[in-house]
Coordinates of C-alpha atoms and ligand atoms in Angstrom, one line a residue:
M178 CA 127.6 -42.9 -18.1
E179 CA 125.1 -42.8 -20.9
N180 CA 121.6 -41.9 -19.8
N181 CA 119.0 -44.2 -21.2
L182 CA 116.6 -43.8 -18.3
V183 CA 112.9 -43.8 -19.0
L184 CA 110.4 -43.1 -16.2
Y185 CA 106.7 -43.0 -15.8
N186 CA 105.4 -39.5 -15.4
T187 CA 102.0 -39.3 -13.6
L188 CA 101.4 -35.9 -15.2
T189 CA 101.4 -37.2 -18.8
R190 CA 100.4 -40.8 -17.8
T191 CA 103.2 -42.1 -20.1
K192 CA 106.8 -43.4 -19.8
E193 CA 109.1 -40.6 -20.9
K194 CA 112.8 -40.4 -21.5
F195 CA 114.4 -38.7 -18.5
E196 CA 115.9 -35.4 -19.6
P197 CA 116.7 -33.1 -16.7
L198 CA 116.1 -29.4 -17.2
N199 CA 119.7 -28.6 -16.4
A200 CA 121.8 -31.8 -16.7
P201 CA 123.8 -33.1 -14.9
F202 CA 121.9 -31.3 -12.1
V203 CA 118.7 -32.9 -11.0
G204 CA 116.3 -31.4 -8.5
M205 CA 114.1 -33.9 -6.7
Y206 CA 111.4 -33.0 -4.1
V207 CA 109.7 -35.7 -2.1
C208 CA 106.9 -35.1 0.4
G209 CA 108.2 -36.2 3.8
P210 CA 106.5 -37.4 6.9
T211 CA 104.2 -35.6 9.3
V212 CA 106.0 -36.0 12.5
Y213 CA 103.3 -36.2 15.1
S214 CA 103.6 -40.0 15.5
D215 CA 105.9 -42.9 14.5
V216 CA 106.2 -43.7 10.8
H217 CA 104.6 -47.0 9.9
L218 CA 105.9 -49.5 7.4
G219 CA 103.7 -48.0 4.6
N220 CA 105.4 -44.6 5.0
C221 CA 108.8 -46.4 4.9
R222 CA 107.9 -48.0 1.7
T223 CA 107.5 -44.7 0.0
F224 CA 110.8 -43.3 1.3
V225 CA 112.7 -46.6 0.5
S226 CA 111.3 -46.4 -3.0
F227 CA 112.6 -42.9 -3.5
D228 CA 115.9 -44.0 -2.0
L229 CA 116.2 -46.5 -4.9
I230 CA 115.4 -43.7 -7.3
F231 CA 117.9 -41.3 -5.7
R232 CA 120.6 -44.0 -5.6
Y233 CA 120.1 -44.9 -9.3
L234 CA 120.2 -41.3 -10.4
L235 CA 123.5 -40.9 -8.4
H236 CA 124.8 -44.0 -10.0
L237 CA 124.1 -42.7 -13.4
G238 CA 126.3 -39.7 -12.5
F239 CA 123.6 -37.0 -12.0
K240 CA 124.3 -34.4 -9.3
V241 CA 121.0 -34.7 -7.4
R242 CA 119.7 -32.2 -4.9
Y243 CA 117.2 -34.3 -3.1
V244 CA 114.9 -32.3 -0.8
R245 CA 112.6 -34.1 1.5
N246 CA 110.6 -32.0 3.9
I247 CA 109.5 -32.6 7.5
T248 CA 105.9 -31.5 8.1
D249 CA 105.9 -30.2 11.7
A250 CA 103.0 -27.8 11.5
G251 CA 99.7 -27.1 9.8
H252 CA 98.1 -30.5 9.8
L253 CA 94.5 -30.5 11.0
E254 CA 92.7 -33.7 11.6
G255 CA 90.1 -33.2 8.9
D256 CA 91.2 -32.9 5.2
R257 CA 88.9 -29.9 4.9
D258 CA 90.9 -27.3 6.9
E259 CA 89.0 -28.1 10.0
G260 CA 89.4 -30.1 13.2
D261 CA 92.0 -30.2 15.9
D262 CA 95.7 -29.7 15.2
K263 CA 97.4 -33.1 15.2
F264 CA 100.6 -31.8 16.8
A265 CA 98.8 -30.0 19.6
K266 CA 96.5 -32.9 20.3
K267 CA 99.4 -35.3 20.5
A268 CA 101.4 -32.9 22.7
K269 CA 98.5 -32.7 25.2
L270 CA 98.2 -36.5 25.2
E271 CA 101.9 -37.1 25.8
Q272 CA 102.2 -34.1 28.1
L273 CA 104.9 -32.5 26.0
E274 CA 105.5 -29.3 24.1
P275 CA 104.4 -29.5 20.4
M276 CA 108.1 -29.0 19.4
E277 CA 109.1 -31.9 21.7
I278 CA 106.7 -34.0 19.8
V279 CA 108.3 -32.9 16.5
Q280 CA 111.8 -33.6 17.8
K281 CA 110.9 -37.0 19.2
Y282 CA 109.3 -38.3 16.0
T283 CA 111.8 -36.7 13.7
L284 CA 114.6 -38.5 15.5
G285 CA 112.6 -41.8 15.4
F286 CA 112.0 -41.3 11.7
H287 CA 115.7 -40.8 11.0
D288 CA 116.6 -43.9 13.1
V289 CA 114.2 -46.1 11.2
L290 CA 115.4 -44.9 7.8
R291 CA 119.0 -45.4 8.8
L292 CA 118.1 -49.1 9.7
F293 CA 116.7 -49.4 6.2
N294 CA 120.0 -48.1 4.8
T295 CA 118.5 -45.1 3.0
L296 CA 120.8 -42.2 2.1
P297 CA 119.9 -38.9 3.8
P298 CA 118.4 -36.3 1.5
S299 CA 120.6 -33.3 0.6
I300 CA 118.2 -30.8 2.4
E301 CA 115.5 -31.7 4.9
P302 CA 113.6 -28.4 5.5
T303 CA 110.9 -28.1 8.1
A304 CA 107.6 -26.3 7.7
T305 CA 108.1 -24.3 10.9
G306 CA 111.5 -23.1 9.7
H307 CA 109.9 -21.6 6.5
I308 CA 106.9 -19.7 7.8
S309 CA 108.1 -16.4 6.2
E310 CA 108.6 -18.0 2.8
Q311 CA 105.1 -19.4 3.0
I312 CA 103.6 -16.0 4.0
E313 CA 105.5 -14.4 1.0
M314 CA 104.1 -17.0 -1.3
V315 CA 100.5 -16.5 -0.1
K316 CA 101.0 -12.7 -0.5
Q317 CA 102.1 -13.3 -4.1
I318 CA 99.1 -15.5 -4.9
I319 CA 96.7 -12.9 -3.5
D320 CA 98.5 -10.2 -5.6
N321 CA 98.2 -12.4 -8.7
G322 CA 94.4 -12.6 -8.0
F323 CA 94.1 -16.3 -7.1
A324 CA 93.4 -16.0 -3.4
Y325 CA 91.2 -14.0 -1.0
E326 CA 91.0 -13.3 2.6
S327 CA 88.0 -14.1 4.7
N328 CA 87.9 -13.3 8.4
G329 CA 91.7 -13.7 8.8
T330 CA 91.9 -16.9 6.8
V331 CA 93.2 -16.9 3.2
Y332 CA 91.7 -19.3 0.6
F333 CA 92.9 -20.3 -2.8
D334 CA 90.2 -19.4 -5.4
V335 CA 89.8 -22.6 -7.4
E336 CA 87.0 -21.1 -9.5
K337 CA 89.2 -18.2 -10.6
Y338 CA 92.1 -20.6 -11.2
V339 CA 90.2 -22.9 -13.5
Q340 CA 89.3 -20.0 -15.8
S341 CA 92.9 -20.1 -17.1
N342 CA 94.4 -23.4 -15.8
D343 CA 93.7 -27.1 -15.6
Y344 CA 93.1 -27.9 -11.9
T345 CA 92.8 -31.6 -12.5
V346 CA 95.9 -32.0 -14.7
L347 CA 97.5 -34.5 -12.4
T348 CA 94.7 -36.9 -11.9
N349 CA 92.6 -36.3 -15.1
R350 CA 89.4 -36.2 -13.1
K351 CA 86.4 -34.2 -14.2
L352 CA 86.0 -31.0 -12.4
E353 CA 82.2 -31.6 -12.4
D354 CA 82.7 -34.9 -10.6
M355 CA 85.0 -33.3 -8.0
L356 CA 82.4 -30.6 -7.3
N357 CA 79.6 -33.2 -7.0
N358 CA 81.8 -35.2 -4.5
T359 CA 82.3 -32.1 -2.3
R360 CA 80.0 -30.9 0.4
E361 CA 77.8 -27.9 -0.5
L362 CA 78.8 -24.7 1.3
G363 CA 76.7 -23.8 4.4
G364 CA 75.9 -20.3 5.7
Q365 CA 78.8 -20.5 8.2
D366 CA 81.5 -21.2 5.6
E367 CA 84.0 -18.5 5.0
K368 CA 85.1 -19.8 1.6
R369 CA 83.4 -18.8 -1.6
G370 CA 83.8 -22.0 -3.6
R371 CA 83.4 -25.6 -2.6
L372 CA 86.8 -26.6 -3.8
D373 CA 88.7 -23.6 -2.3
F374 CA 91.3 -24.6 0.2
A375 CA 93.2 -22.7 2.9
L376 CA 96.6 -21.1 2.4
W377 CA 96.7 -19.5 5.8
I378 CA 94.4 -20.3 8.7
K379 CA 93.5 -17.9 11.5
A380 CA 94.3 -19.6 14.8
K381 CA 91.5 -20.3 17.3
P382 CA 92.4 -19.2 20.8
E383 CA 93.3 -22.7 21.9
H384 CA 95.7 -23.3 19.0
I385 CA 99.2 -23.3 20.3
M386 CA 101.4 -23.3 17.1
R387 CA 100.8 -19.8 15.7
W388 CA 102.7 -17.1 13.9
P389 CA 101.9 -13.4 13.0
A390 CA 100.9 -12.8 9.4
P391 CA 99.3 -9.8 7.6
W392 CA 95.9 -11.5 7.7
S393 CA 95.8 -12.9 11.3
V394 CA 97.9 -14.7 13.9
G395 CA 97.6 -18.2 12.5
F396 CA 99.4 -21.0 10.7
P397 CA 99.9 -22.2 7.2
G398 CA 97.5 -24.5 5.3
W399 CA 98.4 -28.1 4.6
H400 CA 99.8 -27.7 1.1
I401 CA 101.7 -24.4 1.0
E402 CA 104.8 -25.6 2.8
C403 CA 105.8 -27.9 -0.1
S404 CA 105.3 -25.2 -2.7
A405 CA 107.3 -22.7 -0.7
M406 CA 110.2 -25.0 0.2
S407 CA 110.5 -26.8 -3.2
S408 CA 110.7 -23.4 -5.0
K409 CA 113.1 -22.0 -2.4
Y410 CA 115.6 -24.8 -2.8
L411 CA 115.0 -26.1 -6.3
G412 CA 113.6 -23.1 -8.2
A413 CA 110.2 -22.4 -9.6
Q414 CA 110.6 -25.3 -11.9
F415 CA 112.5 -28.5 -11.1
D416 CA 112.8 -32.0 -12.4
I417 CA 111.1 -34.6 -10.1
H418 CA 108.3 -34.2 -7.6
G419 CA 107.4 -37.3 -5.7
G420 CA 105.3 -38.8 -2.9
G421 CA 102.9 -41.6 -2.2
M422 CA 100.0 -42.1 -4.6
D423 CA 97.5 -41.0 -2.0
L424 CA 98.9 -37.5 -2.2
A425 CA 98.1 -36.9 -5.9
A426 CA 94.4 -36.1 -5.7
T427 CA 94.5 -33.3 -3.1
H428 CA 98.0 -32.4 -1.8
H429 CA 99.8 -32.4 -5.1
T430 CA 96.9 -31.1 -7.1
N431 CA 96.8 -28.1 -4.8
E432 CA 100.6 -27.7 -4.8
I433 CA 100.5 -27.4 -8.6
A434 CA 97.7 -24.8 -8.4
Q435 CA 99.6 -22.7 -5.8
S436 CA 102.9 -22.8 -7.6
E437 CA 101.3 -22.0 -11.0
A438 CA 99.3 -19.2 -9.4
C439 CA 102.4 -17.8 -7.8
N440 CA 105.2 -18.3 -10.4
H441 CA 103.2 -18.8 -13.6
V442 CA 105.0 -22.1 -14.4
H443 CA 104.2 -25.7 -13.7
P444 CA 106.5 -26.7 -10.8
A445 CA 107.9 -30.1 -11.8
K446 CA 108.7 -31.7 -15.1
Y447 CA 108.1 -35.3 -13.9
W448 CA 105.6 -36.3 -11.2
M449 CA 106.4 -39.7 -9.6
H450 CA 104.1 -41.6 -7.3
T451 CA 104.7 -44.7 -5.3
N452 CA 102.0 -47.3 -4.7
M453 CA 100.7 -48.3 -1.3
L454 CA 101.8 -51.0 1.1
T455 CA 98.7 -52.9 2.0
V456 CA 97.6 -55.4 4.7
N457 CA 95.1 -58.0 3.5
G458 CA 94.4 -55.6 0.5
A459 CA 93.7 -52.5 2.6
R460 CA 96.1 -49.6 2.6
M461 CA 98.3 -49.4 5.7
S462 CA 97.5 -46.1 7.4
K463 CA 97.7 -44.5 10.8
S464 CA 94.0 -43.8 10.8
A465 CA 92.9 -47.4 9.8
G466 CA 95.0 -48.7 12.8
N467 CA 96.5 -51.5 10.6
G468 CA 100.0 -49.9 10.7
F469 CA 103.0 -51.9 11.9
L470 CA 105.8 -49.9 13.3
P471 CA 109.1 -50.9 11.8
H472 CA 110.5 -52.0 15.2
Q473 CA 107.5 -54.4 15.7
L474 CA 108.4 -55.9 12.4
F475 CA 112.1 -56.3 13.4
T476 CA 111.2 -57.9 16.8
G477 CA 108.1 -59.8 15.6
D478 CA 106.1 -58.2 18.5
H479 CA 102.8 -57.8 16.7
P480 CA 99.7 -60.1 16.6
L481 CA 99.9 -60.4 12.8
L482 CA 103.5 -61.4 12.8
T483 CA 104.8 -65.0 13.3
R484 CA 108.4 -63.8 13.8
G485 CA 110.7 -60.8 13.4
Y486 CA 112.5 -59.9 10.2
S487 CA 115.8 -58.0 9.7
P488 CA 115.6 -54.5 8.2
M489 CA 117.5 -55.7 5.2
S490 CA 115.1 -58.6 4.6
V491 CA 112.3 -56.0 4.7
R492 CA 114.1 -53.7 2.3
F493 CA 114.6 -56.7 0.0
F494 CA 110.8 -57.4 0.3
M495 CA 110.1 -53.9 -0.8
M496 CA 112.5 -54.1 -3.7
Q497 CA 110.9 -57.2 -5.0
A498 CA 107.9 -55.2 -6.0
H499 CA 107.9 -52.4 -8.6
Y500 CA 107.4 -49.0 -6.9
R501 CA 104.2 -48.5 -8.9
S502 CA 102.6 -51.8 -7.8
T503 CA 100.9 -52.3 -4.6
L504 CA 102.8 -54.5 -2.1
D505 CA 100.7 -56.7 0.2
F506 CA 102.2 -57.6 3.5
S507 CA 102.1 -61.2 4.7
N508 CA 104.3 -63.5 6.8
E509 CA 104.7 -65.8 3.8
A510 CA 105.9 -63.1 1.5
L511 CA 108.3 -61.8 4.2
D512 CA 109.6 -65.4 4.8
A513 CA 110.2 -65.8 1.1
A514 CA 112.0 -62.4 0.9
D515 CA 114.1 -63.3 3.9
K516 CA 115.3 -66.5 2.1
G517 CA 115.9 -64.6 -1.1
Y518 CA 117.9 -61.9 0.7
K519 CA 120.1 -64.5 2.4
R520 CA 120.7 -66.3 -0.8
L521 CA 121.9 -63.1 -2.4
M522 CA 124.1 -62.1 0.4
S523 CA 125.6 -65.6 0.8
A524 CA 126.5 -65.6 -2.9
I525 CA 128.3 -62.3 -2.5
A526 CA 130.2 -63.7 0.5
L527 CA 131.2 -66.7 -1.5
L528 CA 132.7 -64.5 -4.2
D529 CA 135.3 -63.3 -1.7
K530 CA 136.4 -66.8 -0.9
M531 CA 136.2 -68.1 -4.5
K532 CA 139.3 -69.1 -6.4
A533 CA 139.5 -69.4 -10.2
T534 CA 139.0 -73.0 -11.4
D535 CA 139.8 -72.2 -15.1
S536 CA 142.1 -69.9 -17.0
K537 CA 139.8 -69.7 -20.0
P538 CA 137.0 -67.2 -20.0
S539 CA 134.0 -68.7 -18.3
S540 CA 130.7 -69.5 -20.0
F541 CA 128.9 -66.9 -17.9
D542 CA 128.5 -63.7 -19.9
C543 CA 128.9 -61.0 -17.3
A544 CA 128.7 -58.1 -19.8
A545 CA 125.4 -59.2 -21.2
T546 CA 124.0 -59.6 -17.6
R547 CA 125.2 -56.1 -16.7
D548 CA 123.4 -54.8 -19.8
R549 CA 120.2 -56.5 -18.8
C550 CA 120.5 -55.1 -15.2
Y551 CA 120.8 -51.6 -16.6
A552 CA 117.9 -52.2 -19.0
A553 CA 115.7 -53.2 -16.0
M554 CA 116.6 -50.1 -14.0
N555 CA 116.3 -47.9 -17.1
D556 CA 112.8 -49.1 -17.6
D557 CA 111.2 -47.0 -14.8
F558 CA 113.4 -48.4 -12.0
N559 CA 112.2 -52.0 -12.4
S560 CA 113.8 -53.5 -9.3
P561 CA 111.9 -56.9 -9.5
V562 CA 113.3 -57.6 -13.0
L563 CA 116.7 -56.5 -11.8
I564 CA 116.5 -59.0 -8.9
A565 CA 115.5 -61.8 -11.2
E566 CA 118.7 -61.1 -13.2
L567 CA 120.8 -61.0 -10.0
F568 CA 119.4 -64.5 -9.1
E569 CA 120.8 -65.8 -12.4
V570 CA 124.2 -64.6 -11.2
V571 CA 123.6 -66.3 -7.8
R572 CA 122.8 -69.6 -9.6
F573 CA 126.1 -69.4 -11.5
V574 CA 128.1 -68.4 -8.4
N575 CA 126.7 -71.3 -6.4
A576 CA 127.3 -73.7 -9.3
A577 CA 130.9 -72.5 -9.5
Y578 CA 131.4 -72.8 -5.8
D579 CA 130.0 -76.4 -5.8
G580 CA 132.4 -77.3 -8.7
K581 CA 129.6 -77.7 -11.2
A582 CA 130.7 -74.8 -13.3
K583 CA 134.2 -73.4 -14.2
I584 CA 135.1 -69.8 -13.3
D585 CA 138.1 -67.7 -14.3
S586 CA 139.6 -64.9 -12.2
Q587 CA 138.4 -62.1 -14.6
T588 CA 134.8 -63.4 -14.2
I589 CA 135.1 -63.4 -10.4
T590 CA 136.2 -59.8 -10.5
E591 CA 133.5 -58.7 -12.9
I592 CA 130.7 -60.4 -10.9
K593 CA 132.0 -58.8 -7.7
S594 CA 131.8 -55.4 -9.3
L595 CA 128.4 -56.1 -10.7
M596 CA 127.1 -57.2 -7.3
Q597 CA 128.7 -54.1 -5.7
H598 CA 126.9 -51.8 -8.1
F599 CA 123.5 -53.3 -8.3
V600 CA 123.0 -55.0 -4.9
C601 CA 124.9 -52.6 -2.6
D602 CA 125.0 -49.2 -4.4
I603 CA 121.6 -49.3 -6.2
L604 CA 119.3 -51.7 -4.3
G605 CA 120.9 -50.4 -1.1
L606 CA 121.3 -53.8 0.4
K607 CA 124.1 -54.7 2.8
D608 CA 124.8 -57.8 4.8
D609 CA 123.0 -57.4 8.1
L610 CA 125.3 -59.8 10.0
L611 CA 128.6 -59.5 8.2
T612 CA 128.7 -55.7 7.9
Q613 CA 128.0 -55.2 11.5
D614 CA 131.2 -57.1 12.6
N615 CA 132.7 -58.7 9.6
G616 CA 136.2 -59.1 11.1
S617 CA 135.3 -60.7 14.4
L618 CA 132.7 -63.0 12.9
D619 CA 135.3 -64.4 10.6
E620 CA 137.7 -64.8 13.5
L621 CA 135.0 -66.6 15.6
M622 CA 134.3 -68.9 12.7
Q623 CA 138.0 -69.8 12.4
I624 CA 138.1 -70.8 16.0
I625 CA 135.0 -73.0 15.6
I626 CA 136.5 -74.5 12.4
N627 CA 139.8 -75.3 14.2
I628 CA 138.0 -77.1 17.0
R629 CA 136.0 -79.1 14.5
N630 CA 139.2 -80.0 12.6
E631 CA 140.8 -81.1 15.8
A632 CA 137.8 -83.3 16.6
K633 CA 138.0 -84.8 13.2
A634 CA 141.7 -85.5 13.6
N635 CA 140.9 -87.3 16.9
K636 CA 138.2 -89.3 15.1
D637 CA 135.6 -87.6 17.3
F638 CA 133.0 -87.5 14.5
T639 CA 130.1 -87.0 17.0
T640 CA 131.5 -83.6 17.9
S641 CA 132.6 -82.6 14.4
D642 CA 129.2 -83.5 12.9
R643 CA 127.4 -81.8 15.8
I644 CA 129.3 -78.5 15.1
R645 CA 128.4 -78.7 11.4
E646 CA 124.7 -79.5 12.1
E647 CA 124.3 -76.8 14.7
L648 CA 125.9 -74.2 12.6
S649 CA 123.7 -75.2 9.7
A650 CA 120.6 -74.8 11.9
A651 CA 121.9 -71.3 12.8
G652 CA 122.2 -70.5 9.1
I653 CA 125.9 -71.1 8.5
Q654 CA 127.2 -73.7 6.1
L655 CA 130.6 -75.3 6.3
K656 CA 132.2 -76.7 3.2
D657 CA 135.4 -78.8 3.3
S658 CA 137.6 -78.1 0.3
K659 CA 141.2 -78.6 -0.7
D660 CA 141.9 -75.1 0.6
G661 CA 140.6 -75.9 4.0
T662 CA 137.1 -75.5 5.5
L663 CA 135.1 -72.5 4.1
W664 CA 132.0 -71.1 5.7
N665 CA 129.1 -69.1 4.3
K666 CA 125.6 -68.0 5.4
I667 CA 122.7 -70.0 4.0
Ligands
AMP25 P1 102.4 -39.0 6.1 O1 103.3 -39.0 7.3 O2 101.1 -39.6 6.4 O3 102.2 -37.5 5.6 O4 102.9 -39.8 5.0 C1 104.3 -39.8 4.5 C2 104.4 -40.4 3.2 O5 104.1 -41.8 3.3 C3 103.6 -39.8 2.1 O6 104.4 -39.7 0.9 C4 102.5 -40.9 1.9 O7 102.0 -40.8 0.6 C5 103.2 -42.2 2.2 N1 102.3 -43.3 2.6 C6 101.3 -43.2 3.5 N2 100.7 -44.4 3.7 C7 101.3 -45.3 2.8 C8 101.2 -46.7 2.5 N3 100.3 -47.5 3.0 N4 102.1 -47.2 1.6 C9 103.0 -46.4 1.0 N5 103.2 -45.1 1.2 C10 102.4 -44.5 2.1
ZN26 ZN1 104.1 -32.1 0.0

């Protein structure tokens, strides 16, 4: 398929034509979760957004190697290479081994992403599984003159780096402002420069997760795992590096510096950042305590929720916003998304039951609609515009079903294929109810429809009306036609 994809590159702050370094192969690295606690809905938004991107690249025919890491070591509570280790703290709290914590929350993460129908990445490397690669990288950065050891801890030398490189290339900030916003060094600090950050940290006696290295028994700094694992699996330079917007200022800025200092090339051609899921305008985060867990959203078991929503309604809610826009959570927005999702699914179900009412080509121009759907996705993965196009299709399908528009068999086939591509393959939506047990639900409905028909034949209209009304209240619509009684979800 022709590649007309244009995407927004955070690095250049412009939309650029997507030209992979080595087409048709595409290397994509996305910063994964830190698995010391459950992922919240905000985290999920980022991974669902990259799932849309992954799916569309696959749809265009690219051979994507999608690497998404699991951070299972090296995260301290403070952003300044200090404070307790988050894994050890949680392990103590839950009376588990740190690796039990890692296993528990990794499994939970996978379960949640499966419910959201995300495709698994091609490789999911862990930080603890790549300690030697990280040590090798730190050695190389020291050899290249961009890092120094101080009392067993190794720091990246930002002052040295900025002499020959642009440290703020990703965020376009002024180095001076960054310095002014960073605490002055005190007498006890081991690092030389205010902006220097740790590549390897000497473990304190109480620190459980520790590995031997040339400088000390310790553990890797926060950022080095992503530089080491992305270059290991995708090469020193690859196509797309992604993550949430909150990672650009520190984590990604430092990743770029480490990779450049080690390999002398900028690691990624395109940097992509997803915007935040917010609650009443504030970013959803673990530390702010405003994070819903996905299962709370599915069951409705949270003070801010009036009811539960299905994973696919929530995925649809996410897809209704562009990945670079903030998405504010509210019950009203989720109710609207739930309705929209059901309308879309019900139109797809109707297509399976629909029969041609005309032999002439229908007035609906499916080819033009398909072009507009591609145009939306080619414009930096614009899923809200795509969804607006798909609702035009829904309108036509409903009109045809109600006999208000004519439809020929060729158009039915084309619309089915359009919906399969854009709704199922690209937006990653599936019918929550029908796909779980499509066959038996249909069989059940046939039994109910037969009972209703018998009631009607016996002139027991109280029963037949009651069946129709109660099904309607449960979200299932019956429609009597010359081909018998059809049913669909509302
Ligand atoms: P963490 O587990 O905190 O390392 O975060 C995992 C991913 O979720 C990162 O890519 C973050 O940028 C992203 N993330 C964190 N909070 C939010 C949020 N409120 N909305 C969207 N993405 C988020
Ligand atoms: Zn990362």
